[in-house]
Amino acid sequence: MIDIHVNGQARRVAVGSTVSELLAELDLSGRTVVVELNRQIIRRTEIEAMVIESGDRIELVHFVGGG
Amino acid sequence: MDPLIIADRTFASRLIVGTGKYPDPTTMLDAIRASGADMVTVAVRRVDIENPDRDDILRTLDPEEFALLPNTAGCYSAEEAIRFARLGRASGMSDWVKLEVIGDQETLLPDTEGLLVATRTLVAEGFVVLAYTNDDLVTALRLEDAGAAAVMPLVSPIGSGLGLLNPLNIRIIKSRLTVPVIVDAGVGTASDACATMEQGVDGILMNTALAQADDPVQMATAMRLAVDAGRRAYLAGRMPKREWAVPSSPVDGIPG
């Protein structure tokens, strides 16, 4: 297992996990969620191949109500 | 009513509404529909990982029904605003952005220097930038030069509901800009919306006036009618103001 941060919270994932596997684990597959990995936006087409490394900081964002 | 054109898009409504601070999602959707708006603003925020459905606006809003205008609310620097704009665009739903760079926490007045920097960067990246700014002509002109698709001056501070505090500044901005001028922030009730549209601006963006009304759906209807009335009054051209009375009925032929 490796240690990462997701939306500011510490989390452990299996070595070699991809971003799309993390989204599935969090029940976020198929939703309009934008992924930022270490401040770089990950395009939808890249999330399956993108392997998470130890210490990565991941932000998962979506649209909420606002003015 | 004559349509509103921003960049390459035509909108039937001159009213754009926000989606924040409503008592519940159903009231929000009913109010937005009653307002007649075809574009709505949304904010970009972290997913609550324990409860992903919470706050997800797309559970309530169908992007097929309303054009989404992601905002950069909560950003206090050009860098942050650029980051938020890119996150919004990465959703694949819109390359438009309602650009806010806030300079002061208490008044939420814009950091106009940061706003210009962010506008230039985002326009270069292909964004359609609608820039929230103050009612200052020089900043408005610079935003237009920087490539903003619309300039959005406030009429009073965000969420204040104080209405049209400086009609002269709004008229000056409208008279000097080529891109649409959409008033963003400050409108509190229908008369504010009507008076604002009477200045000749192209549209109004509002949120709190609807969301925090006792009856948001009723207020949304009132705002739709007020924006329409104000637009029509502007197009009609008001009569000149005079200091003294002028009789409406003939002064001749009064029976002796």
PDB file of C-alpha atoms in Angstrom:
ATOM      1  CA  MET A   1       0.000   0.000   0.000  1.00  0.00           C
ATOM      2  CA  ILE A   2       1.058   3.583  -0.549  1.00  0.00           C
ATOM      3  CA  ASP A   3       0.044   6.783   1.237  1.00  0.00           C
ATOM      4  CA  ILE A   4      -1.627   9.555  -0.711  1.00  0.00           C
ATOM      5  CA  HIS A   5      -3.885  12.524  -0.038  1.00  0.00           C
ATOM      6  CA  VAL A   6      -7.343  12.823  -1.574  1.00  0.00           C
ATOM      7  CA  ASN A   7      -9.101  16.160  -1.090  1.00  0.00           C
ATOM      8  CA  GLY A   8      -6.781  16.914   1.776  1.00  0.00           C
ATOM      9  CA  GLN A   9      -7.403  13.622   3.591  1.00  0.00           C
ATOM     10  CA  ALA A  10      -4.800  10.905   4.080  1.00  0.00           C
ATOM     11  CA  ARG A  11      -5.660   7.664   2.290  1.00  0.00           C
ATOM     12  CA  ARG A  12      -3.960   4.377   1.403  1.00  0.00           C
ATOM     13  CA  VAL A  13      -4.236   2.692  -1.973  1.00  0.00           C
ATOM     14  CA  ALA A  14      -2.692  -0.445  -3.458  1.00  0.00           C
ATOM     15  CA  VAL A  15       0.644  -0.118  -5.234  1.00  0.00           C
ATOM     16  CA  GLY A  16       0.047   0.397  -8.937  1.00  0.00           C
ATOM     17  CA  SER A  17      -3.502   1.760  -8.517  1.00  0.00           C
ATOM     18  CA  THR A  18      -4.704   3.994 -11.321  1.00  0.00           C
ATOM     19  CA  VAL A  19      -6.771   7.139 -10.977  1.00  0.00           C
ATOM     20  CA  SER A  20      -9.778   5.386 -12.507  1.00  0.00           C
ATOM     21  CA  GLU A  21      -9.464   2.590  -9.912  1.00  0.00           C
ATOM     22  CA  LEU A  22      -9.441   5.204  -7.156  1.00  0.00           C
ATOM     23  CA  LEU A  23     -12.588   6.790  -8.622  1.00  0.00           C
ATOM     24  CA  ALA A  24     -14.286   3.382  -8.707  1.00  0.00           C
ATOM     25  CA  GLU A  25     -13.260   2.712  -5.084  1.00  0.00           C
ATOM     26  CA  LEU A  26     -14.840   6.037  -4.090  1.00  0.00           C
ATOM     27  CA  ASP A  27     -18.004   5.291  -6.060  1.00  0.00           C
ATOM     28  CA  LEU A  28     -17.342   8.200  -8.405  1.00  0.00           C
ATOM     29  CA  SER A  29     -17.063   6.359 -11.723  1.00  0.00           C
ATOM     30  CA  GLY A  30     -19.218   7.848 -14.443  1.00  0.00           C
ATOM     31  CA  ARG A  31     -19.838  11.096 -12.566  1.00  0.00           C
ATOM     32  CA  THR A  32     -18.784  14.541 -13.680  1.00  0.00           C
ATOM     33  CA  VAL A  33     -15.723  14.755 -11.470  1.00  0.00           C
ATOM     34  CA  VAL A  34     -12.576  16.573 -12.483  1.00  0.00           C
ATOM     35  CA  VAL A  35      -9.300  15.113 -11.241  1.00  0.00           C
ATOM     36  CA  GLU A  36      -6.238  17.121 -10.386  1.00  0.00           C
ATOM     37  CA  LEU A  37      -3.056  15.187  -9.605  1.00  0.00           C
ATOM     38  CA  ASN A  38      -0.337  17.261  -7.946  1.00  0.00           C
ATOM     39  CA  ARG A  39      -1.978  20.402  -9.377  1.00  0.00           C
ATOM     40  CA  GLN A  40      -2.120  18.997 -12.925  1.00  0.00           C
ATOM     41  CA  ILE A  41      -5.533  18.345 -14.431  1.00  0.00           C
ATOM     42  CA  ILE A  42      -5.893  14.756 -15.614  1.00  0.00           C
ATOM     43  CA  ARG A  43      -7.992  14.439 -18.745  1.00  0.00           C
ATOM     44  CA  ARG A  44     -10.718  11.832 -18.834  1.00  0.00           C
ATOM     45  CA  THR A  45      -8.841   9.917 -21.483  1.00  0.00           C
ATOM     46  CA  GLU A  46      -5.806   9.716 -19.196  1.00  0.00           C
ATOM     47  CA  ILE A  47      -7.346   8.490 -15.947  1.00  0.00           C
ATOM     48  CA  GLU A  48      -7.231   4.789 -16.842  1.00  0.00           C
ATOM     49  CA  ALA A  49      -3.517   4.816 -17.553  1.00  0.00           C
ATOM     50  CA  MET A  50      -2.505   7.261 -14.824  1.00  0.00           C
ATOM     51  CA  VAL A  51      -0.804   5.334 -12.017  1.00  0.00           C
ATOM     52  CA  ILE A  52      -0.868   6.866  -8.544  1.00  0.00           C
ATOM     53  CA  GLU A  53       2.485   7.278  -6.811  1.00  0.00           C
ATOM     54  CA  SER A  54       3.258   7.448  -3.107  1.00  0.00           C
ATOM     55  CA  GLY A  55       2.766  10.977  -1.758  1.00  0.00           C
ATOM     56  CA  ASP A  56       0.509  12.079  -4.600  1.00  0.00           C
ATOM     57  CA  ARG A  57      -1.978  14.793  -3.783  1.00  0.00           C
ATOM     58  CA  ILE A  58      -5.242  14.324  -5.596  1.00  0.00           C
ATOM     59  CA  GLU A  59      -8.104  16.794  -5.795  1.00  0.00           C
ATOM     60  CA  LEU A  60     -11.522  15.625  -6.934  1.00  0.00           C
ATOM     61  CA  VAL A  61     -13.882  18.478  -7.752  1.00  0.00           C
ATOM     62  CA  HIS A  62     -17.368  18.891  -9.127  1.00  0.00           C
ATOM     63  CA  PHE A  63     -19.968  21.607  -9.660  1.00  0.00           C
ATOM     64  CA  VAL A  64     -21.957  22.899  -6.692  1.00  0.00           C
ATOM     65  CA  GLY A  65     -24.434  25.745  -6.320  1.00  0.00           C
ATOM     66  CA  GLY A  66     -22.904  29.187  -6.663  1.00  0.00           C
ATOM     67  CA  GLY A  67     -23.503  32.697  -7.931  1.00  0.00           C
TER      68      GLY A  67
ATOM     69  CA  MET B   1     -37.809  40.613 -26.102  1.00  0.00           C
ATOM     70  CA  ASP B   2     -34.711  41.064 -28.271  1.00  0.00           C
ATOM     71  CA  PRO B   3     -32.224  38.288 -27.572  1.00  0.00           C
ATOM     72  CA  LEU B   4     -28.948  38.613 -25.668  1.00  0.00           C
ATOM     73  CA  ILE B   5     -25.847  37.712 -27.675  1.00  0.00           C
ATOM     74  CA  ILE B   6     -22.579  36.932 -25.893  1.00  0.00           C
ATOM     75  CA  ALA B   7     -19.626  35.683 -27.973  1.00  0.00           C
ATOM     76  CA  ASP B   8     -21.169  33.235 -30.440  1.00  0.00           C
ATOM     77  CA  ARG B   9     -24.253  32.366 -28.394  1.00  0.00           C
ATOM     78  CA  THR B  10     -27.758  33.772 -28.378  1.00  0.00           C
ATOM     79  CA  PHE B  11     -29.880  33.712 -25.233  1.00  0.00           C
ATOM     80  CA  ALA B  12     -33.628  34.224 -25.160  1.00  0.00           C
ATOM     81  CA  SER B  13     -33.402  35.626 -21.624  1.00  0.00           C
ATOM     82  CA  ARG B  14     -31.458  38.663 -20.455  1.00  0.00           C
ATOM     83  CA  LEU B  15     -31.437  37.223 -16.961  1.00  0.00           C
ATOM     84  CA  ILE B  16     -28.661  34.874 -15.831  1.00  0.00           C
ATOM     85  CA  VAL B  17     -29.110  33.309 -12.401  1.00  0.00           C
ATOM     86  CA  GLY B  18     -26.930  31.705  -9.777  1.00  0.00           C
ATOM     87  CA  THR B  19     -27.567  28.369  -8.092  1.00  0.00           C
ATOM     88  CA  GLY B  20     -26.258  29.032  -4.568  1.00  0.00           C
ATOM     89  CA  LYS B  21     -27.955  29.494  -1.196  1.00  0.00           C
ATOM     90  CA  TYR B  22     -31.414  28.128  -2.087  1.00  0.00           C
ATOM     91  CA  PRO B  23     -33.363  26.477   0.718  1.00  0.00           C
ATOM     92  CA  ASP B  24     -33.543  23.190  -1.236  1.00  0.00           C
ATOM     93  CA  PRO B  25     -32.875  21.812  -4.744  1.00  0.00           C
ATOM     94  CA  THR B  26     -36.542  21.673  -5.785  1.00  0.00           C
ATOM     95  CA  THR B  27     -37.109  25.336  -4.928  1.00  0.00           C
ATOM     96  CA  MET B  28     -33.946  26.189  -6.837  1.00  0.00           C
ATOM     97  CA  LEU B  29     -35.052  24.385  -9.971  1.00  0.00           C
ATOM     98  CA  ASP B  30     -38.570  25.851  -9.810  1.00  0.00           C
ATOM     99  CA  ALA B  31     -37.149  29.348  -9.306  1.00  0.00           C
ATOM    100  CA  ILE B  32     -34.670  29.036 -12.170  1.00  0.00           C
ATOM    101  CA  ARG B  33     -37.443  27.879 -14.477  1.00  0.00           C
ATOM    102  CA  ALA B  34     -39.703  30.726 -13.318  1.00  0.00           C
ATOM    103  CA  SER B  35     -36.896  33.225 -13.982  1.00  0.00           C
ATOM    104  CA  GLY B  36     -36.767  32.177 -17.625  1.00  0.00           C
ATOM    105  CA  ALA B  37     -32.951  32.134 -17.505  1.00  0.00           C
ATOM    106  CA  ASP B  38     -31.210  29.926 -20.021  1.00  0.00           C
ATOM    107  CA  MET B  39     -27.778  30.186 -18.418  1.00  0.00           C
ATOM    108  CA  VAL B  40     -26.904  29.490 -14.774  1.00  0.00           C
ATOM    109  CA  THR B  41     -23.711  29.914 -12.795  1.00  0.00           C
ATOM    110  CA  VAL B  42     -22.140  27.073 -10.835  1.00  0.00           C
ATOM    111  CA  ALA B  43     -19.128  26.888  -8.525  1.00  0.00           C
ATOM    112  CA  VAL B  44     -16.219  24.420  -8.525  1.00  0.00           C
ATOM    113  CA  ARG B  45     -15.614  22.708  -5.178  1.00  0.00           C
ATOM    114  CA  ARG B  46     -14.179  19.527  -3.691  1.00  0.00           C
ATOM    115  CA  VAL B  47     -16.339  16.410  -3.817  1.00  0.00           C
ATOM    116  CA  ASP B  48     -17.372  15.307  -0.321  1.00  0.00           C
ATOM    117  CA  ILE B  49     -15.844  11.833  -0.531  1.00  0.00           C
ATOM    118  CA  GLU B  50     -18.015  10.429   2.271  1.00  0.00           C
ATOM    119  CA  ASN B  51     -21.142  11.686   0.517  1.00  0.00           C
ATOM    120  CA  PRO B  52     -20.526  12.376  -3.191  1.00  0.00           C
ATOM    121  CA  ASP B  53     -24.169  13.209  -3.911  1.00  0.00           C
ATOM    122  CA  ARG B  54     -24.114  16.049  -1.412  1.00  0.00           C
ATOM    123  CA  ASP B  55     -23.928  19.422  -3.159  1.00  0.00           C
ATOM    124  CA  ASP B  56     -23.590  17.880  -6.645  1.00  0.00           C
ATOM    125  CA  ILE B  57     -25.558  20.444  -8.642  1.00  0.00           C
ATOM    126  CA  LEU B  58     -25.824  18.161 -11.666  1.00  0.00           C
ATOM    127  CA  ARG B  59     -28.162  15.930  -9.664  1.00  0.00           C
ATOM    128  CA  THR B  60     -30.682  18.773  -9.928  1.00  0.00           C
ATOM    129  CA  LEU B  61     -29.699  20.685 -13.060  1.00  0.00           C
ATOM    130  CA  ASP B  62     -29.785  19.191 -16.523  1.00  0.00           C
ATOM    131  CA  PRO B  63     -26.997  20.736 -18.633  1.00  0.00           C
ATOM    132  CA  GLU B  64     -29.213  20.104 -21.662  1.00  0.00           C
ATOM    133  CA  GLU B  65     -31.821  22.472 -20.195  1.00  0.00           C
ATOM    134  CA  PHE B  66     -29.483  25.205 -18.930  1.00  0.00           C
ATOM    135  CA  ALA B  67     -26.124  26.417 -20.207  1.00  0.00           C
ATOM    136  CA  LEU B  68     -23.636  26.140 -17.350  1.00  0.00           C
ATOM    137  CA  LEU B  69     -21.409  29.086 -16.513  1.00  0.00           C
ATOM    138  CA  PRO B  70     -18.716  27.902 -14.077  1.00  0.00           C
ATOM    139  CA  ASN B  71     -17.431  30.641 -11.796  1.00  0.00           C
ATOM    140  CA  THR B  72     -14.186  31.246  -9.942  1.00  0.00           C
ATOM    141  CA  ALA B  73     -15.884  32.420  -6.751  1.00  0.00           C
ATOM    142  CA  GLY B  74     -13.665  32.243  -3.703  1.00  0.00           C
ATOM    143  CA  CYS B  75     -10.460  32.984  -5.627  1.00  0.00           C
ATOM    144  CA  TYR B  76      -8.204  35.710  -4.287  1.00  0.00           C
ATOM    145  CA  SER B  77      -5.479  35.715  -6.931  1.00  0.00           C
ATOM    146  CA  ALA B  78      -5.171  35.454 -10.690  1.00  0.00           C
ATOM    147  CA  GLU B  79      -3.376  32.107 -10.294  1.00  0.00           C
ATOM    148  CA  GLU B  80      -6.205  30.610  -8.220  1.00  0.00           C
ATOM    149  CA  ALA B  81      -8.857  31.923 -10.592  1.00  0.00           C
ATOM    150  CA  ILE B  82      -7.018  30.490 -13.600  1.00  0.00           C
ATOM    151  CA  ARG B  83      -6.775  27.131 -11.833  1.00  0.00           C
ATOM    152  CA  PHE B  84     -10.508  27.120 -11.025  1.00  0.00           C
ATOM    153  CA  ALA B  85     -11.401  28.118 -14.583  1.00  0.00           C
ATOM    154  CA  ARG B  86      -9.345  25.233 -15.963  1.00  0.00           C
ATOM    155  CA  LEU B  87     -10.986  22.815 -13.522  1.00  0.00           C
ATOM    156  CA  GLY B  88     -14.408  23.994 -14.657  1.00  0.00           C
ATOM    157  CA  ARG B  89     -13.540  23.563 -18.301  1.00  0.00           C
ATOM    158  CA  ALA B  90     -12.078  20.096 -17.694  1.00  0.00           C
ATOM    159  CA  SER B  91     -15.613  18.958 -16.839  1.00  0.00           C
ATOM    160  CA  GLY B  92     -16.196  19.041 -20.578  1.00  0.00           C
ATOM    161  CA  MET B  93     -19.371  21.057 -20.061  1.00  0.00           C
ATOM    162  CA  SER B  94     -18.301  24.613 -20.793  1.00  0.00           C
ATOM    163  CA  ASP B  95     -15.342  26.667 -21.895  1.00  0.00           C
ATOM    164  CA  TRP B  96     -17.066  29.758 -20.550  1.00  0.00           C
ATOM    165  CA  VAL B  97     -16.103  31.210 -17.197  1.00  0.00           C
ATOM    166  CA  LYS B  98     -17.557  33.817 -14.918  1.00  0.00           C
ATOM    167  CA  LEU B  99     -14.245  35.197 -13.755  1.00  0.00           C
ATOM    168  CA  GLU B 100     -14.008  36.531 -10.218  1.00  0.00           C
ATOM    169  CA  VAL B 101     -10.789  37.580  -8.558  1.00  0.00           C
ATOM    170  CA  ILE B 102     -11.714  38.920  -5.159  1.00  0.00           C
ATOM    171  CA  GLY B 103      -9.525  41.555  -3.542  1.00  0.00           C
ATOM    172  CA  ASP B 104     -11.199  42.112  -0.184  1.00  0.00           C
ATOM    173  CA  GLN B 105     -12.956  39.614   2.041  1.00  0.00           C
ATOM    174  CA  GLU B 106     -15.465  41.986   3.637  1.00  0.00           C
ATOM    175  CA  THR B 107     -16.715  43.794   0.555  1.00  0.00           C
ATOM    176  CA  LEU B 108     -15.928  41.060  -2.004  1.00  0.00           C
ATOM    177  CA  LEU B 109     -14.806  43.850  -4.294  1.00  0.00           C
ATOM    178  CA  PRO B 110     -12.660  42.678  -7.196  1.00  0.00           C
ATOM    179  CA  ASP B 111      -8.884  42.709  -7.418  1.00  0.00           C
ATOM    180  CA  THR B 112      -8.898  44.453 -10.794  1.00  0.00           C
ATOM    181  CA  GLU B 113      -5.192  43.946 -11.396  1.00  0.00           C
ATOM    182  CA  GLY B 114      -5.490  40.189 -10.885  1.00  0.00           C
ATOM    183  CA  LEU B 115      -8.682  40.186 -12.913  1.00  0.00           C
ATOM    184  CA  LEU B 116      -6.910  41.659 -15.934  1.00  0.00           C
ATOM    185  CA  VAL B 117      -4.010  39.217 -15.647  1.00  0.00           C
ATOM    186  CA  ALA B 118      -6.381  36.244 -15.402  1.00  0.00           C
ATOM    187  CA  THR B 119      -8.538  37.530 -18.271  1.00  0.00           C
ATOM    188  CA  ARG B 120      -5.557  37.785 -20.619  1.00  0.00           C
ATOM    189  CA  THR B 121      -4.318  34.296 -19.723  1.00  0.00           C
ATOM    190  CA  LEU B 122      -7.718  32.637 -20.036  1.00  0.00           C
ATOM    191  CA  VAL B 123      -8.618  34.402 -23.289  1.00  0.00           C
ATOM    192  CA  ALA B 124      -5.285  33.185 -24.715  1.00  0.00           C
ATOM    193  CA  GLU B 125      -6.287  29.659 -23.649  1.00  0.00           C
ATOM    194  CA  GLY B 126      -9.535  29.934 -25.588  1.00  0.00           C
ATOM    195  CA  PHE B 127     -11.927  30.627 -22.710  1.00  0.00           C
ATOM    196  CA  VAL B 128     -14.994  32.807 -23.163  1.00  0.00           C
ATOM    197  CA  VAL B 129     -14.446  35.150 -20.214  1.00  0.00           C
ATOM    198  CA  LEU B 130     -17.282  37.031 -18.507  1.00  0.00           C
ATOM    199  CA  ALA B 131     -15.493  39.251 -16.009  1.00  0.00           C
ATOM    200  CA  TYR B 132     -17.043  40.340 -12.702  1.00  0.00           C
ATOM    201  CA  THR B 133     -15.751  43.817 -11.933  1.00  0.00           C
ATOM    202  CA  ASN B 134     -16.614  47.024 -10.142  1.00  0.00           C
ATOM    203  CA  ASP B 135     -18.446  49.934 -11.759  1.00  0.00           C
ATOM    204  CA  ASP B 136     -15.244  51.591 -12.939  1.00  0.00           C
ATOM    205  CA  LEU B 137     -15.074  52.591 -16.618  1.00  0.00           C
ATOM    206  CA  VAL B 138     -11.304  52.316 -16.982  1.00  0.00           C
ATOM    207  CA  THR B 139     -11.203  48.746 -15.682  1.00  0.00           C
ATOM    208  CA  ALA B 140     -14.164  47.863 -17.910  1.00  0.00           C
ATOM    209  CA  LEU B 141     -12.362  49.238 -20.971  1.00  0.00           C
ATOM    210  CA  ARG B 142      -9.197  47.329 -20.082  1.00  0.00           C
ATOM    211  CA  LEU B 143     -11.167  44.106 -19.647  1.00  0.00           C
ATOM    212  CA  GLU B 144     -12.674  44.603 -23.082  1.00  0.00           C
ATOM    213  CA  ASP B 145      -9.200  45.212 -24.529  1.00  0.00           C
ATOM    214  CA  ALA B 146      -7.978  42.062 -22.771  1.00  0.00           C
ATOM    215  CA  GLY B 147     -10.573  40.067 -24.697  1.00  0.00           C
ATOM    216  CA  ALA B 148     -13.425  39.626 -22.212  1.00  0.00           C
ATOM    217  CA  ALA B 149     -16.581  38.472 -24.025  1.00  0.00           C
ATOM    218  CA  ALA B 150     -18.711  40.410 -21.538  1.00  0.00           C
ATOM    219  CA  VAL B 151     -17.965  42.830 -18.737  1.00  0.00           C
ATOM    220  CA  MET B 152     -19.989  42.415 -15.558  1.00  0.00           C
ATOM    221  CA  PRO B 153     -19.978  45.407 -13.241  1.00  0.00           C
ATOM    222  CA  LEU B 154     -21.632  45.248  -9.840  1.00  0.00           C
ATOM    223  CA  VAL B 155     -24.325  47.766  -8.896  1.00  0.00           C
ATOM    224  CA  SER B 156     -23.628  47.156  -5.183  1.00  0.00           C
ATOM    225  CA  PRO B 157     -21.637  44.514  -3.269  1.00  0.00           C
ATOM    226  CA  ILE B 158     -22.270  40.793  -3.821  1.00  0.00           C
ATOM    227  CA  GLY B 159     -25.151  39.539  -1.707  1.00  0.00           C
ATOM    228  CA  SER B 160     -25.944  43.014  -0.334  1.00  0.00           C
ATOM    229  CA  GLY B 161     -29.239  43.550  -2.165  1.00  0.00           C
ATOM    230  CA  LEU B 162     -28.617  47.299  -2.022  1.00  0.00           C
ATOM    231  CA  GLY B 163     -29.652  47.788  -5.640  1.00  0.00           C
ATOM    232  CA  LEU B 164     -28.472  50.322  -8.202  1.00  0.00           C
ATOM    233  CA  LEU B 165     -26.202  52.648  -6.200  1.00  0.00           C
ATOM    234  CA  ASN B 166     -24.537  54.482  -9.071  1.00  0.00           C
ATOM    235  CA  PRO B 167     -26.630  54.534 -12.244  1.00  0.00           C
ATOM    236  CA  LEU B 168     -24.310  57.086 -13.814  1.00  0.00           C
ATOM    237  CA  ASN B 169     -21.291  54.756 -13.699  1.00  0.00           C
ATOM    238  CA  ILE B 170     -23.329  51.920 -15.186  1.00  0.00           C
ATOM    239  CA  ARG B 171     -24.569  54.143 -18.027  1.00  0.00           C
ATOM    240  CA  ILE B 172     -21.040  55.409 -18.710  1.00  0.00           C
ATOM    241  CA  ILE B 173     -19.689  51.857 -18.893  1.00  0.00           C
ATOM    242  CA  LYS B 174     -22.508  50.764 -21.198  1.00  0.00           C
ATOM    243  CA  SER B 175     -22.050  53.756 -23.475  1.00  0.00           C
ATOM    244  CA  ARG B 176     -18.329  53.126 -23.956  1.00  0.00           C
ATOM    245  CA  LEU B 177     -18.105  49.348 -24.348  1.00  0.00           C
ATOM    246  CA  THR B 178     -18.732  47.278 -27.452  1.00  0.00           C
ATOM    247  CA  VAL B 179     -19.020  43.898 -25.682  1.00  0.00           C
ATOM    248  CA  PRO B 180     -22.176  43.170 -23.675  1.00  0.00           C
ATOM    249  CA  VAL B 181     -22.437  44.711 -20.211  1.00  0.00           C
ATOM    250  CA  ILE B 182     -24.120  42.334 -17.778  1.00  0.00           C
ATOM    251  CA  VAL B 183     -24.710  43.706 -14.304  1.00  0.00           C
ATOM    252  CA  ASP B 184     -23.542  41.119 -11.788  1.00  0.00           C
ATOM    253  CA  ALA B 185     -24.307  41.551  -8.119  1.00  0.00           C
ATOM    254  CA  GLY B 186     -26.276  43.924  -5.929  1.00  0.00           C
ATOM    255  CA  VAL B 187     -29.811  43.631  -7.270  1.00  0.00           C
ATOM    256  CA  GLY B 188     -32.173  43.008  -4.345  1.00  0.00           C
ATOM    257  CA  THR B 189     -35.693  43.165  -5.679  1.00  0.00           C
ATOM    258  CA  ALA B 190     -37.674  43.625  -8.880  1.00  0.00           C
ATOM    259  CA  SER B 191     -37.551  47.422  -8.939  1.00  0.00           C
ATOM    260  CA  ASP B 192     -33.727  47.245  -8.759  1.00  0.00           C
ATOM    261  CA  ALA B 193     -33.691  44.908 -11.750  1.00  0.00           C
ATOM    262  CA  CYS B 194     -36.041  47.115 -13.732  1.00  0.00           C
ATOM    263  CA  ALA B 195     -34.128  50.315 -12.940  1.00  0.00           C
ATOM    264  CA  THR B 196     -30.846  48.590 -13.816  1.00  0.00           C
ATOM    265  CA  MET B 197     -32.137  47.397 -17.186  1.00  0.00           C
ATOM    266  CA  GLU B 198     -33.444  50.917 -17.866  1.00  0.00           C
ATOM    267  CA  GLN B 199     -29.814  52.094 -17.890  1.00  0.00           C
ATOM    268  CA  GLY B 200     -29.430  50.182 -21.142  1.00  0.00           C
ATOM    269  CA  VAL B 201     -27.285  47.289 -19.926  1.00  0.00           C
ATOM    270  CA  ASP B 202     -27.555  44.022 -21.827  1.00  0.00           C
ATOM    271  CA  GLY B 203     -28.540  41.797 -18.936  1.00  0.00           C
ATOM    272  CA  ILE B 204     -28.363  41.016 -15.236  1.00  0.00           C
ATOM    273  CA  LEU B 205     -26.842  38.137 -13.298  1.00  0.00           C
ATOM    274  CA  MET B 206     -28.344  37.547  -9.863  1.00  0.00           C
ATOM    275  CA  ASN B 207     -28.386  34.883  -7.184  1.00  0.00           C
ATOM    276  CA  THR B 208     -29.112  35.989  -3.619  1.00  0.00           C
ATOM    277  CA  ALA B 209     -32.142  38.120  -4.567  1.00  0.00           C
ATOM    278  CA  LEU B 210     -33.891  34.937  -5.676  1.00  0.00           C
ATOM    279  CA  ALA B 211     -32.395  32.368  -3.330  1.00  0.00           C
ATOM    280  CA  GLN B 212     -32.937  34.372  -0.150  1.00  0.00           C
ATOM    281  CA  ALA B 213     -36.399  35.757  -0.952  1.00  0.00           C
ATOM    282  CA  ASP B 214     -39.153  34.381   1.276  1.00  0.00           C
ATOM    283  CA  ASP B 215     -40.636  32.857  -1.870  1.00  0.00           C
ATOM    284  CA  PRO B 216     -37.861  32.352  -4.435  1.00  0.00           C
ATOM    285  CA  VAL B 217     -40.212  31.138  -7.182  1.00  0.00           C
ATOM    286  CA  GLN B 218     -42.455  34.182  -6.888  1.00  0.00           C
ATOM    287  CA  MET B 219     -39.416  36.486  -6.823  1.00  0.00           C
ATOM    288  CA  ALA B 220     -37.979  34.735  -9.885  1.00  0.00           C
ATOM    289  CA  THR B 221     -41.173  35.489 -11.781  1.00  0.00           C
ATOM    290  CA  ALA B 222     -41.049  39.107 -10.599  1.00  0.00           C
ATOM    291  CA  MET B 223     -37.420  39.388 -11.763  1.00  0.00           C
ATOM    292  CA  ARG B 224     -38.240  37.927 -15.167  1.00  0.00           C
ATOM    293  CA  LEU B 225     -40.987  40.510 -15.628  1.00  0.00           C
ATOM    294  CA  ALA B 226     -38.842  43.335 -14.230  1.00  0.00           C
ATOM    295  CA  VAL B 227     -35.922  42.593 -16.560  1.00  0.00           C
ATOM    296  CA  ASP B 228     -38.338  42.452 -19.468  1.00  0.00           C
ATOM    297  CA  ALA B 229     -40.059  45.690 -18.393  1.00  0.00           C
ATOM    298  CA  GLY B 230     -36.760  47.503 -17.892  1.00  0.00           C
ATOM    299  CA  ARG B 231     -35.458  46.373 -21.275  1.00  0.00           C
ATOM    300  CA  ARG B 232     -38.624  47.446 -23.045  1.00  0.00           C
ATOM    301  CA  ALA B 233     -38.644  50.825 -21.261  1.00  0.00           C
ATOM    302  CA  TYR B 234     -35.034  51.383 -22.292  1.00  0.00           C
ATOM    303  CA  LEU B 235     -35.774  50.485 -25.918  1.00  0.00           C
ATOM    304  CA  ALA B 236     -38.890  52.639 -25.875  1.00  0.00           C
ATOM    305  CA  GLY B 237     -36.895  55.692 -24.742  1.00  0.00           C
ATOM    306  CA  ARG B 238     -38.253  57.493 -21.726  1.00  0.00           C
ATOM    307  CA  MET B 239     -39.796  60.984 -21.837  1.00  0.00           C
ATOM    308  CA  PRO B 240     -37.574  63.843 -20.724  1.00  0.00           C
ATOM    309  CA  LYS B 241     -37.666  64.802 -17.063  1.00  0.00           C
ATOM    310  CA  ARG B 242     -38.953  68.309 -16.336  1.00  0.00           C
ATOM    311  CA  GLU B 243     -38.835  70.413 -13.214  1.00  0.00           C
ATOM    312  CA  TRP B 244     -42.412  71.667 -13.582  1.00  0.00           C
ATOM    313  CA  ALA B 245     -45.771  70.160 -14.416  1.00  0.00           C
ATOM    314  CA  VAL B 246     -46.981  70.036 -18.023  1.00  0.00           C
ATOM    315  CA  PRO B 247     -50.698  69.372 -18.431  1.00  0.00           C
ATOM    316  CA  SER B 248     -51.703  66.170 -20.165  1.00  0.00           C
ATOM    317  CA  SER B 249     -55.130  67.475 -21.193  1.00  0.00           C
ATOM    318  CA  PRO B 250     -55.710  70.326 -23.689  1.00  0.00           C
ATOM    319  CA  VAL B 251     -55.501  73.795 -22.180  1.00  0.00           C
ATOM    320  CA  ASP B 252     -57.816  75.111 -24.905  1.00  0.00           C
ATOM    321  CA  GLY B 253     -61.535  74.464 -25.123  1.00  0.00           C
ATOM    322  CA  ILE B 254     -62.187  74.457 -21.409  1.00  0.00           C
ATOM    323  CA  PRO B 255     -65.945  75.240 -21.059  1.00  0.00           C
ATOM    324  CA  GLY B 256     -66.545  78.741 -19.768  1.00  0.00           C
TER     325      GLY B 256
END
